[in-house]
Short mmCIF file of N, CA and C and ligand atoms in Angstrom, two decimals:
data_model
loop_
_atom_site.label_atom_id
_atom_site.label_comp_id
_atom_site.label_asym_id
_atom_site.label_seq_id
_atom_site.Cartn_x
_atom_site.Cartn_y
_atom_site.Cartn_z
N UNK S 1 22.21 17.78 9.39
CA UNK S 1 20.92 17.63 8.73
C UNK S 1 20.24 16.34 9.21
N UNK S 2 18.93 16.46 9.38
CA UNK S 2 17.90 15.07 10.07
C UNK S 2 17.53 14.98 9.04
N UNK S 3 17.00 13.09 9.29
CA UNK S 3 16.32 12.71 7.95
C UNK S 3 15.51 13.46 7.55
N UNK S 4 14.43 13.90 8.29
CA UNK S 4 13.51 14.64 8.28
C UNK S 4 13.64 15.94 7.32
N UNK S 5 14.43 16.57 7.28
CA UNK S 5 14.92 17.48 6.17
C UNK S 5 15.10 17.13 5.06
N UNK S 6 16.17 15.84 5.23
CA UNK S 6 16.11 15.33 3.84
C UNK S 6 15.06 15.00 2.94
N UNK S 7 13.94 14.18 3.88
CA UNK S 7 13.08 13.55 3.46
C UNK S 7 12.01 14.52 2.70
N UNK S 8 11.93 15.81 3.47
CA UNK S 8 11.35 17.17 2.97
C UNK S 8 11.96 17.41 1.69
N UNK S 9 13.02 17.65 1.76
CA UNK S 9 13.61 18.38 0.51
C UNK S 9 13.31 17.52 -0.72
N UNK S 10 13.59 16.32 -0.41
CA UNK S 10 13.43 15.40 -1.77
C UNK S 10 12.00 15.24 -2.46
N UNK S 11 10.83 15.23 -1.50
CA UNK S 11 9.49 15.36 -1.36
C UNK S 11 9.10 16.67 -2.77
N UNK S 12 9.81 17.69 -2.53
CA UNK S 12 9.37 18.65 -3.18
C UNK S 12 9.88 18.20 -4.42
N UNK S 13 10.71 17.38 -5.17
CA UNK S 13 10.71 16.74 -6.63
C UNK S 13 9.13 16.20 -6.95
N UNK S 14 8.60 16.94 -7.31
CA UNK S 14 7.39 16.03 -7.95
C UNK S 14 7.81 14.92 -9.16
N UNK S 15 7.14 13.76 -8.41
CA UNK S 15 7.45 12.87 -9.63
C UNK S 15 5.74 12.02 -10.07
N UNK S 16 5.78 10.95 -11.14
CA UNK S 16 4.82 10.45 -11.39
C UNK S 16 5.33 9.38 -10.46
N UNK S 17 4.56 7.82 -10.32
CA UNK S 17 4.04 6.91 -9.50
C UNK S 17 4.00 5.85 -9.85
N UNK S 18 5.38 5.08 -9.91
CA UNK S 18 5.07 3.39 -10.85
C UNK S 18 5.10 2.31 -9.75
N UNK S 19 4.70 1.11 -10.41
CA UNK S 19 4.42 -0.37 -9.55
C UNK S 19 5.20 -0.59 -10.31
N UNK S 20 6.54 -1.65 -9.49
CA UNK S 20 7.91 -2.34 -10.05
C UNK S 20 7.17 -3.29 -9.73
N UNK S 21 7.32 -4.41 -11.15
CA UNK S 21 6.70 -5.75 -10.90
C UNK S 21 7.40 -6.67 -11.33
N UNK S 22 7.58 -7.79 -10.49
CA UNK S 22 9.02 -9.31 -11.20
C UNK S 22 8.41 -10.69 -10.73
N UNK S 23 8.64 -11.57 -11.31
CA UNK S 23 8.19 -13.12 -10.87
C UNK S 23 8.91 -13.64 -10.49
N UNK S 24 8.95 -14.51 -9.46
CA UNK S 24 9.59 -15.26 -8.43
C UNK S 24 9.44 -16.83 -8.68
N UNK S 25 9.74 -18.06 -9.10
CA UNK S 25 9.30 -19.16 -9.19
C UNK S 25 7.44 -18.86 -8.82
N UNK S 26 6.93 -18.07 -10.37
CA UNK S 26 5.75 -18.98 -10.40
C UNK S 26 4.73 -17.50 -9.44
N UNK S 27 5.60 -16.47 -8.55
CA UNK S 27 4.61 -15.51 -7.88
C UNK S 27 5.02 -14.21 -8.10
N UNK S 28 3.86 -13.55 -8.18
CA UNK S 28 4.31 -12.08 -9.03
C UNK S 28 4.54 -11.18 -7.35
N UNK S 29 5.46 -10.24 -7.61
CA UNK S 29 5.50 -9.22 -6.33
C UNK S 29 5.33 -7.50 -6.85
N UNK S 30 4.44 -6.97 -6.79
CA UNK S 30 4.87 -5.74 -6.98
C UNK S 30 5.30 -4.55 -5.69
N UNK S 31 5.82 -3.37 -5.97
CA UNK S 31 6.20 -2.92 -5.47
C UNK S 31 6.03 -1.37 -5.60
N UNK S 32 5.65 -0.32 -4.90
CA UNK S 32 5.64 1.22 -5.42
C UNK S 32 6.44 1.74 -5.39
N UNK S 33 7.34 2.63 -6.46
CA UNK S 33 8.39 3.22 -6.30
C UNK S 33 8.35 4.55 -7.12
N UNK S 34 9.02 5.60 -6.65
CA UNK S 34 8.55 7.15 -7.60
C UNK S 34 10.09 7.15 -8.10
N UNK S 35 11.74 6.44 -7.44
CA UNK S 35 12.80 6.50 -7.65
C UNK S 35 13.00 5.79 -8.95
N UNK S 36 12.68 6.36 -9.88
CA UNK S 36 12.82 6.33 -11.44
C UNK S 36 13.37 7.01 -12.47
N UNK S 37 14.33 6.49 -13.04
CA UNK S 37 14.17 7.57 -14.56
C UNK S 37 14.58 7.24 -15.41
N UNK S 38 14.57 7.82 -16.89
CA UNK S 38 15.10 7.51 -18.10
C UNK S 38 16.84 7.52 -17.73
N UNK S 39 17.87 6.74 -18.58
CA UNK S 39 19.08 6.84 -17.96
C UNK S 39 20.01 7.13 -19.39
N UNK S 40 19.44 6.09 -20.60
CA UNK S 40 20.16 6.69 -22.07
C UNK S 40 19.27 5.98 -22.99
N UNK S 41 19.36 6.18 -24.14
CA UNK S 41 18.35 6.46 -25.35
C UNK S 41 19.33 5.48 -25.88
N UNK S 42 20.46 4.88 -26.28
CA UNK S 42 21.10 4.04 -27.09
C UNK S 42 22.66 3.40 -26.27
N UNK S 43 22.25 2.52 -25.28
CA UNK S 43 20.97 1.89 -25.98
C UNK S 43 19.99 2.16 -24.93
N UNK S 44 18.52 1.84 -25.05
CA UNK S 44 17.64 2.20 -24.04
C UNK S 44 17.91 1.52 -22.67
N UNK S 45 17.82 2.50 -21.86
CA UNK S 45 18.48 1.96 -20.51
C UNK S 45 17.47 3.26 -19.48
N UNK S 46 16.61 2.28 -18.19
CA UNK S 46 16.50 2.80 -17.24
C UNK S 46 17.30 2.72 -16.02
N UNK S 47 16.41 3.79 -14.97
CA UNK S 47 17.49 3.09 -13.21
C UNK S 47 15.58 3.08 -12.36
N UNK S 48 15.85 2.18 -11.44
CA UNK S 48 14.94 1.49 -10.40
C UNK S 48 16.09 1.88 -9.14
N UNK S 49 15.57 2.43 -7.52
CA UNK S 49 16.49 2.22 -7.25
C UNK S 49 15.45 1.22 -5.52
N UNK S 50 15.96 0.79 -5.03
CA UNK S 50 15.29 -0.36 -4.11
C UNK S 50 15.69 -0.36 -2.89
N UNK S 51 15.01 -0.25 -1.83
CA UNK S 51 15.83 -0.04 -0.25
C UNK S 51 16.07 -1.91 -0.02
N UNK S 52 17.12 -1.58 0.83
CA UNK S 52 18.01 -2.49 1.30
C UNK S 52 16.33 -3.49 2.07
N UNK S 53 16.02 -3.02 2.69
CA UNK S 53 14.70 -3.83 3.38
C UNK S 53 13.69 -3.99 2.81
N UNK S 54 13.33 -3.84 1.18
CA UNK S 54 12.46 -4.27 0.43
C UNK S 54 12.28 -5.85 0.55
N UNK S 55 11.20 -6.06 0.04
CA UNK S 55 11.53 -7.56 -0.17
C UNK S 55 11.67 -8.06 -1.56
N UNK S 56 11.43 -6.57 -2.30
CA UNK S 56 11.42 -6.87 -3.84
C UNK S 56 12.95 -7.14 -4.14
N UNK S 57 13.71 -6.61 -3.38
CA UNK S 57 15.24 -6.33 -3.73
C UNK S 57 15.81 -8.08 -3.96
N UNK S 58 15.45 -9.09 -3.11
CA UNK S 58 15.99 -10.24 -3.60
C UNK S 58 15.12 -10.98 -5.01
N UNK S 59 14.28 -10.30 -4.78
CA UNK S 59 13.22 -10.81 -6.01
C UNK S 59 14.05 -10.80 -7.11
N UNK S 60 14.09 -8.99 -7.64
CA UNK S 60 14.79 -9.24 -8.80
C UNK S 60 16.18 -9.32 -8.82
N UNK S 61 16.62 -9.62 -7.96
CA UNK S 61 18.43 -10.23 -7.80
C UNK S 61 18.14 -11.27 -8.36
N UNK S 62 16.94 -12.16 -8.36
CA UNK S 62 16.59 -13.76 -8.76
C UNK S 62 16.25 -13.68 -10.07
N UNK S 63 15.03 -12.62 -10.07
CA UNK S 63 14.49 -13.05 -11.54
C UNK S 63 15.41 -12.20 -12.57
N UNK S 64 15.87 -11.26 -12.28
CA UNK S 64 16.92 -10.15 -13.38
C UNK S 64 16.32 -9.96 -14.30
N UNK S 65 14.61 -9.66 -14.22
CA UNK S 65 13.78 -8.87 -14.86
C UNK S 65 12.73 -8.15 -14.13
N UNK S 66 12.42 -6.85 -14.65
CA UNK S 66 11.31 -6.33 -13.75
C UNK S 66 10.47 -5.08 -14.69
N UNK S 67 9.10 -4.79 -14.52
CA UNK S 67 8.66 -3.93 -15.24
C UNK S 67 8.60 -2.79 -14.57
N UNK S 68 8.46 -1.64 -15.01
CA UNK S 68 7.89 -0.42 -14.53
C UNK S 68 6.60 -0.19 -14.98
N UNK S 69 5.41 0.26 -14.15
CA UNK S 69 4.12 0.64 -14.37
C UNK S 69 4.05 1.99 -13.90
N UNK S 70 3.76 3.05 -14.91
CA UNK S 70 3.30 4.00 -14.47
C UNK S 70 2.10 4.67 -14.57
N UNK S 71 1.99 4.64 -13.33
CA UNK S 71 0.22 4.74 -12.82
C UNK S 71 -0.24 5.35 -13.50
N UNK S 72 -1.40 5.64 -13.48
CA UNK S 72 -2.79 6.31 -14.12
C UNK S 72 -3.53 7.39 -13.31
N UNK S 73 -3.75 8.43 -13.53
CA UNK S 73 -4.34 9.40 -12.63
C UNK S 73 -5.36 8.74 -11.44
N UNK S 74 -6.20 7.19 -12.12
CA UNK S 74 -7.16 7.00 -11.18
C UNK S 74 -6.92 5.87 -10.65
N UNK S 75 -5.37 5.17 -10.48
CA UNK S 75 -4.72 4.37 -9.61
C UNK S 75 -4.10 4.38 -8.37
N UNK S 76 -4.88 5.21 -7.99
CA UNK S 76 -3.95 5.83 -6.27
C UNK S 76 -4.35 4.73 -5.45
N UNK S 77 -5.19 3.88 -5.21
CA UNK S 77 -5.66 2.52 -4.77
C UNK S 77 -4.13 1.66 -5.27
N UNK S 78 -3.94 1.22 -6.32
CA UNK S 78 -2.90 0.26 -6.12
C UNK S 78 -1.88 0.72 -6.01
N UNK S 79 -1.34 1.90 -6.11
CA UNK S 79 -0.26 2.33 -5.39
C UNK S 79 -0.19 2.40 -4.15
N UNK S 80 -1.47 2.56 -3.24
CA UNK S 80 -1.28 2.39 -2.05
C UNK S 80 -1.33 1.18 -1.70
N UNK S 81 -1.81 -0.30 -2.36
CA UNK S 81 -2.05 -1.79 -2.06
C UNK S 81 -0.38 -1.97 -2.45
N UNK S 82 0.67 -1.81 -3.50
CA UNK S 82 1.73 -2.11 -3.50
C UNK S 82 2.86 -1.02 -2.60
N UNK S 83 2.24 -0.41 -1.77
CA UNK S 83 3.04 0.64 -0.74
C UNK S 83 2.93 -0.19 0.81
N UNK S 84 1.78 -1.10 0.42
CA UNK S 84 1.45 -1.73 2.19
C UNK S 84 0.90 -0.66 2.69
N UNK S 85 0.25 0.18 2.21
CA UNK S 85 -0.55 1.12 2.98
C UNK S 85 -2.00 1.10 2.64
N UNK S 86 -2.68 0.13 2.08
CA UNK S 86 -4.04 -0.05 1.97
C UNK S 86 -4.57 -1.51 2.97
N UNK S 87 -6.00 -1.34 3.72
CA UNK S 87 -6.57 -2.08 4.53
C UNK S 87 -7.06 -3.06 3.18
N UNK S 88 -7.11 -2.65 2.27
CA UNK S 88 -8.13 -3.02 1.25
C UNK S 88 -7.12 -4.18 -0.08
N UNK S 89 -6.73 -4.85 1.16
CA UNK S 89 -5.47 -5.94 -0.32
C UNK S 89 -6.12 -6.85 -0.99
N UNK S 90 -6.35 -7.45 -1.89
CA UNK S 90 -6.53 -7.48 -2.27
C UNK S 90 -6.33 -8.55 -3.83
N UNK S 91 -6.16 -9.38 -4.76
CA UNK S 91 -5.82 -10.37 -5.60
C UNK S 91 -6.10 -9.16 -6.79
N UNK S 92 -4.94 -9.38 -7.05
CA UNK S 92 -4.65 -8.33 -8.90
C UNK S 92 -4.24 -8.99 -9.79
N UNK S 93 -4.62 -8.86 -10.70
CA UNK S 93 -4.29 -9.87 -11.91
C UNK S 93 -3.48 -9.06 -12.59
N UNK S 94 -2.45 -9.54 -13.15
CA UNK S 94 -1.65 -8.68 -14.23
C UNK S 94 -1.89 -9.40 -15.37
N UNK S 95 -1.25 -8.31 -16.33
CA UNK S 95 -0.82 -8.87 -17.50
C UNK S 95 0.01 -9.18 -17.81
N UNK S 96 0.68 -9.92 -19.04
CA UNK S 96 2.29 -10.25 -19.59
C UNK S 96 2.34 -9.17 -20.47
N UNK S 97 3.86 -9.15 -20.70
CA UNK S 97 4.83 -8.41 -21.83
C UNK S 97 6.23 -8.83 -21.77
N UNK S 98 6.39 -9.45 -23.20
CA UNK S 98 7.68 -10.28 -22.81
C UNK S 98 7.74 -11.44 -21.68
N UNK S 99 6.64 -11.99 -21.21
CA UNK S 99 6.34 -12.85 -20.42
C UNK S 99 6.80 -12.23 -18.78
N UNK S 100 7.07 -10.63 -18.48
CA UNK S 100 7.10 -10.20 -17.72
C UNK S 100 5.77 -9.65 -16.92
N UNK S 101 5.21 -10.22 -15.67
CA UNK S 101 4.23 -9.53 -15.28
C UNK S 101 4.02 -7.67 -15.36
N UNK S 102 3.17 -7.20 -15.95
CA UNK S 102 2.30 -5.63 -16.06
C UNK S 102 1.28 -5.22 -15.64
N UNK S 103 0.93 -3.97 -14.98
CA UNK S 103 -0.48 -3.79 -14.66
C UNK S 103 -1.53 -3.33 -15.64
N UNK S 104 -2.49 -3.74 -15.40
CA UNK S 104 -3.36 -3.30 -16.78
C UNK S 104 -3.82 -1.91 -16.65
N UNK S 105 -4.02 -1.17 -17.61
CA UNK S 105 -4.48 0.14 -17.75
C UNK S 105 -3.03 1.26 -17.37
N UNK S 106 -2.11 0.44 -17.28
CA UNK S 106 -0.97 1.87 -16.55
C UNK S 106 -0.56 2.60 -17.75
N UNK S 107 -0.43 3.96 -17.38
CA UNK S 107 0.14 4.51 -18.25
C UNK S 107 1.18 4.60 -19.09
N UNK S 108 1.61 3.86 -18.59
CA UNK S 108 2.61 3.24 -19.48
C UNK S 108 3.65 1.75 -18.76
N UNK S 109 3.98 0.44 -19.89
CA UNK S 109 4.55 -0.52 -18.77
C UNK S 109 5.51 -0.76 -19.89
N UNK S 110 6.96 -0.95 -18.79
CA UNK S 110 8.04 -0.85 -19.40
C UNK S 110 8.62 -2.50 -18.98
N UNK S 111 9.29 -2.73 -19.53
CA UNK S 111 9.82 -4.32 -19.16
C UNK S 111 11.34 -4.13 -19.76
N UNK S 112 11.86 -4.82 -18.53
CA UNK S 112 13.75 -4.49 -18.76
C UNK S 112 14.41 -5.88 -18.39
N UNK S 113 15.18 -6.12 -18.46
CA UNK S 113 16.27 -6.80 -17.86
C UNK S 113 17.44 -6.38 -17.42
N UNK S 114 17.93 -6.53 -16.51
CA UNK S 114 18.82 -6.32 -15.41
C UNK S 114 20.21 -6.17 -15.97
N UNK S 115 20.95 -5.23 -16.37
CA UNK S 115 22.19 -5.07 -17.19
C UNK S 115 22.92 -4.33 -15.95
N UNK S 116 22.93 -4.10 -14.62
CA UNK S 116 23.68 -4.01 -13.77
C UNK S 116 22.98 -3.68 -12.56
N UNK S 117 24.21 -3.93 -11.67
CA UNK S 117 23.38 -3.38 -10.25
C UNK S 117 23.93 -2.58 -9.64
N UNK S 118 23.99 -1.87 -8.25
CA UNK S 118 24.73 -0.80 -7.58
C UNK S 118 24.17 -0.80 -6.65
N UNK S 119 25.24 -1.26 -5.15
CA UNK S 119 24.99 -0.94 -3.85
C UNK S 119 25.14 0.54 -3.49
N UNK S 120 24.31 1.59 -3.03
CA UNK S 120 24.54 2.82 -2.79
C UNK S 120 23.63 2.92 -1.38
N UNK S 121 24.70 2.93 -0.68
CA UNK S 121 23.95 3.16 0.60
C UNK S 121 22.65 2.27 1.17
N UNK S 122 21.65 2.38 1.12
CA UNK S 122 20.65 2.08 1.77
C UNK S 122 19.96 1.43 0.78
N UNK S 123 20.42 1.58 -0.64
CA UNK S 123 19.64 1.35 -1.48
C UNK S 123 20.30 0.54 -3.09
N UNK S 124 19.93 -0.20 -3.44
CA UNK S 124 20.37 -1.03 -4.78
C UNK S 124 19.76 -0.41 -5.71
N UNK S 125 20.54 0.45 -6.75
CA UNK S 125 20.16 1.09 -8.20
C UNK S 125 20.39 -0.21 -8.83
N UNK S 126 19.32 -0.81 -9.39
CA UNK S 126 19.27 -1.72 -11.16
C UNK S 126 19.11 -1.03 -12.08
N UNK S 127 20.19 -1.08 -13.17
CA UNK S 127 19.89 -0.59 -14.25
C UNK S 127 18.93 -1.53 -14.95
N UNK S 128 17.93 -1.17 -15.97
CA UNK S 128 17.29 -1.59 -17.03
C UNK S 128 17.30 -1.75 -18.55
N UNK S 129 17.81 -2.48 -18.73
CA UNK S 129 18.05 -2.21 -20.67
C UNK S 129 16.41 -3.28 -20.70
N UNK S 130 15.85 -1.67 -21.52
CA UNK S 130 14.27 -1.79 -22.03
C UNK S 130 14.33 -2.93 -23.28
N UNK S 131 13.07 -3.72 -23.21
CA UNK S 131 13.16 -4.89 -24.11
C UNK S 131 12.13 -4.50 -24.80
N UNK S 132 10.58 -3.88 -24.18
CA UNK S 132 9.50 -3.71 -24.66
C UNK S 132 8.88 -2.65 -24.10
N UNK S 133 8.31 -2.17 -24.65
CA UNK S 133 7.14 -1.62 -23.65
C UNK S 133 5.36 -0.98 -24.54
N UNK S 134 4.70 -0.44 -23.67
CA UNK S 134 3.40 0.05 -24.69
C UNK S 134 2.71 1.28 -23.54
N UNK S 135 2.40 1.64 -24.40
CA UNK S 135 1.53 3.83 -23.84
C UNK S 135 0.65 3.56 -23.66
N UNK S 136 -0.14 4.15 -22.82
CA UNK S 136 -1.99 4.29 -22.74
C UNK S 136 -1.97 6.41 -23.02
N UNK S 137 -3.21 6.57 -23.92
CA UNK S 137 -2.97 7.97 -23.82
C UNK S 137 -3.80 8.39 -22.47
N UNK S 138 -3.27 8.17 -21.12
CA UNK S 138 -4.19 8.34 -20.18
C UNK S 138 -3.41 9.82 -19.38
N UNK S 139 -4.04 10.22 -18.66
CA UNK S 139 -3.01 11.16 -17.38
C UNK S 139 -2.37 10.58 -16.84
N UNK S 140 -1.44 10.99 -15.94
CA UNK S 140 -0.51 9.95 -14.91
C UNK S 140 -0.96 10.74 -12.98
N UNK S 141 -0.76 9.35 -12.69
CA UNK S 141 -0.39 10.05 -10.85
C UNK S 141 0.45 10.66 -10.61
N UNK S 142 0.46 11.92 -9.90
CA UNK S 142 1.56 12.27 -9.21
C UNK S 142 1.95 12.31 -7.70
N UNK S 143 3.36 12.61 -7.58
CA UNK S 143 3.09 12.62 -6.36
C UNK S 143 4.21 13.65 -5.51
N UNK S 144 3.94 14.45 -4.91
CA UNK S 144 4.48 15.76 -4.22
C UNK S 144 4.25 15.99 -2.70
N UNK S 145 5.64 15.96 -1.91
CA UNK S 145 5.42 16.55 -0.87
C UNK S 145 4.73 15.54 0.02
N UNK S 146 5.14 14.62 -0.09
CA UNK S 146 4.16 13.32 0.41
C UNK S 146 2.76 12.75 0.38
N UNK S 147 1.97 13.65 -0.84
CA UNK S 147 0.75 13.35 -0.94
C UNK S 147 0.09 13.01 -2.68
N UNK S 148 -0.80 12.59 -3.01
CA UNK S 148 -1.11 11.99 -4.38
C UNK S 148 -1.84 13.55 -5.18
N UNK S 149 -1.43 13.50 -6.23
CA UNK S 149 -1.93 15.15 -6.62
C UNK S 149 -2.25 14.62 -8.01
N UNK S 150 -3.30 15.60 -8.63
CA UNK S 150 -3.59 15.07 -10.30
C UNK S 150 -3.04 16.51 -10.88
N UNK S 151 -2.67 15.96 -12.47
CA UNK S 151 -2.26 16.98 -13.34
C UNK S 151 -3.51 18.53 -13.15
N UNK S 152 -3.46 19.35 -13.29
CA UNK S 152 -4.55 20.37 -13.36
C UNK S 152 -5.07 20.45 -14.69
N UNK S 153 -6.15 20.88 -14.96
CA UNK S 153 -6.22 20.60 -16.53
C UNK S 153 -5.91 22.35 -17.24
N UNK S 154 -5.57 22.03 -18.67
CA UNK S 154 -4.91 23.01 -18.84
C UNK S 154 -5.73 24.57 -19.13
P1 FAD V 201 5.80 -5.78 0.76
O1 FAD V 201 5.80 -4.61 1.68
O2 FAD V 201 5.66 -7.16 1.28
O3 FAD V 201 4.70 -5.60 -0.40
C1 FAD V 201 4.15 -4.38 -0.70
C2 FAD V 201 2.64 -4.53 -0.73
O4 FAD V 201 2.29 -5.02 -2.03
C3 FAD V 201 2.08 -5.51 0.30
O5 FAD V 201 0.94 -4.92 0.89
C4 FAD V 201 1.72 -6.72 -0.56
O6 FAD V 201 0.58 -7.41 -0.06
C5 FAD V 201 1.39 -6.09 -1.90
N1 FAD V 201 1.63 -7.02 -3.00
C6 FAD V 201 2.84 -7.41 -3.49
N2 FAD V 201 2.66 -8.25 -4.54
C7 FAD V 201 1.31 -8.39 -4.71
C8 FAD V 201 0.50 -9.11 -5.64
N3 FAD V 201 1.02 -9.92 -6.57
N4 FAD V 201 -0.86 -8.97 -5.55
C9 FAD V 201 -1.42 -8.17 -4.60
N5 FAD V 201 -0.70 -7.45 -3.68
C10 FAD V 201 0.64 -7.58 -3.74
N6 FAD V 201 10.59 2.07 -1.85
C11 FAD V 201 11.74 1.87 -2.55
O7 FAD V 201 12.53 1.01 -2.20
N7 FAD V 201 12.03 2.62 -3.67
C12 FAD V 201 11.19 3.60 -4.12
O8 FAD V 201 11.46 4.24 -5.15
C13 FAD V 201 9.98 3.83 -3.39
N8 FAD V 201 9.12 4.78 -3.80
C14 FAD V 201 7.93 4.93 -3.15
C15 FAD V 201 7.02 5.88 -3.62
C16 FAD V 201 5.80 6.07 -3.02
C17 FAD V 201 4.83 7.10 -3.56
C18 FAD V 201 5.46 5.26 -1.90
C19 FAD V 201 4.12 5.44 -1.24
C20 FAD V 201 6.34 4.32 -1.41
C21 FAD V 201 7.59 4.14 -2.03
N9 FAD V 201 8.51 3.20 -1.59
C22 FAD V 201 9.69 3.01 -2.26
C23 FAD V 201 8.22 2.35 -0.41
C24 FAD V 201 7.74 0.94 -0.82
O9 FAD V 201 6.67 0.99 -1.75
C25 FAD V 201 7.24 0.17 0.43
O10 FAD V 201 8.26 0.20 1.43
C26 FAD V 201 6.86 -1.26 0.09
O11 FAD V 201 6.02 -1.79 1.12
C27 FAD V 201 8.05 -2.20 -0.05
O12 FAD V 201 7.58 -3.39 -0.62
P2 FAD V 201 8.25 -4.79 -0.38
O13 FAD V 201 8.90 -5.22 -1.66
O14 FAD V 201 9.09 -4.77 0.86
O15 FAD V 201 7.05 -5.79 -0.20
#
């Protein structure tokens, strides 16, 4: 099997679209990631998982906090500015929660601290034990097959 297959097959998981965000002495980094999910309810615990050549990956090895933002149907712009795939970069202001940097308007921003880590291949799973978080009743981004798609309406 070529990456290329792989990379197909996994593609067809539609998922929604969050910005992982952590502070560094004093500088915020975010990051786009769709490798997300709920992990247990008690106690609340997510997984983030991070390629080995991120640069976020030493970030939160440092700070051992990080939020999840999940986008907003009409955030496909900063998902592409925290993907490195926009000409258009740009100065973003976040917000706090728990004194953790958040994006404003996301559909939802989750803030965790770092209750373990896991080298797996290519990639570092952090678990998250959730401290806070808050909803927007907005739509979310998605994303399928390598391209940005909106909910259909019903
Ligand atoms: P960089 O590439 O240096 O930063 C990313 C971009 O964010 C840069 O353009 C930078 O200028 C900008 N940026 C960072 N902080 C700020 C700030 N404070 N203000 C303004 N701009 C800022 N990779 C994974 O490891 N795991 C995943 O789950 C994952 N899922 C992805 C899902 C999608 C839909 C996409 C498009 C990409 C995904 N990636 C994922 C790839 C990942 O987003 C990119 O490889 C990213 O460039 C890696 O970021 P970095 O931490 O190396 O930092």
């Amino acid at each position: 099997m070529d990456d290329r297959q792989f990379r197909n097959a996994m593609g067809k998981f539609a998922t929604g679209v969050t910005v992982v965000a952590t502070e560094v002495a004093g500088n915020v980094h975010g990051m786009t990631a769709n490798a997300f999910m709920s992990v247990s309810l008690n106690p609340k615990l997510v997984v983030i998982s991070i390629a080995e050549k991120a640069q976020m990956l030493e970030k939160i090895k440092q700070s051992k906090s990080f939020s999840v933002n999940i986008l907003a149907a009409d955030q496909q712009e900063l998902s592409m500015i925290f993907a490195g795939q926009s000409k258009n970069q740009q100065e973003i202001v976040f917000d706090r929660l728990e004194g953790i940097p958040v994006l404003p308007r996301a559909t939802a921003q989750i803030v965790c601290e770092v209750s373990a880590e896991h080298d797996e291949g290519d990639h570092t799973l952090f678990i998250g034990k959730v401290t806070n978080l808050k909803v927007e009743d907005s739509e979310p981004l998605i994303y399928f097959s390598g391209k940005y798609r909106l909910l259909a309406e019903e």
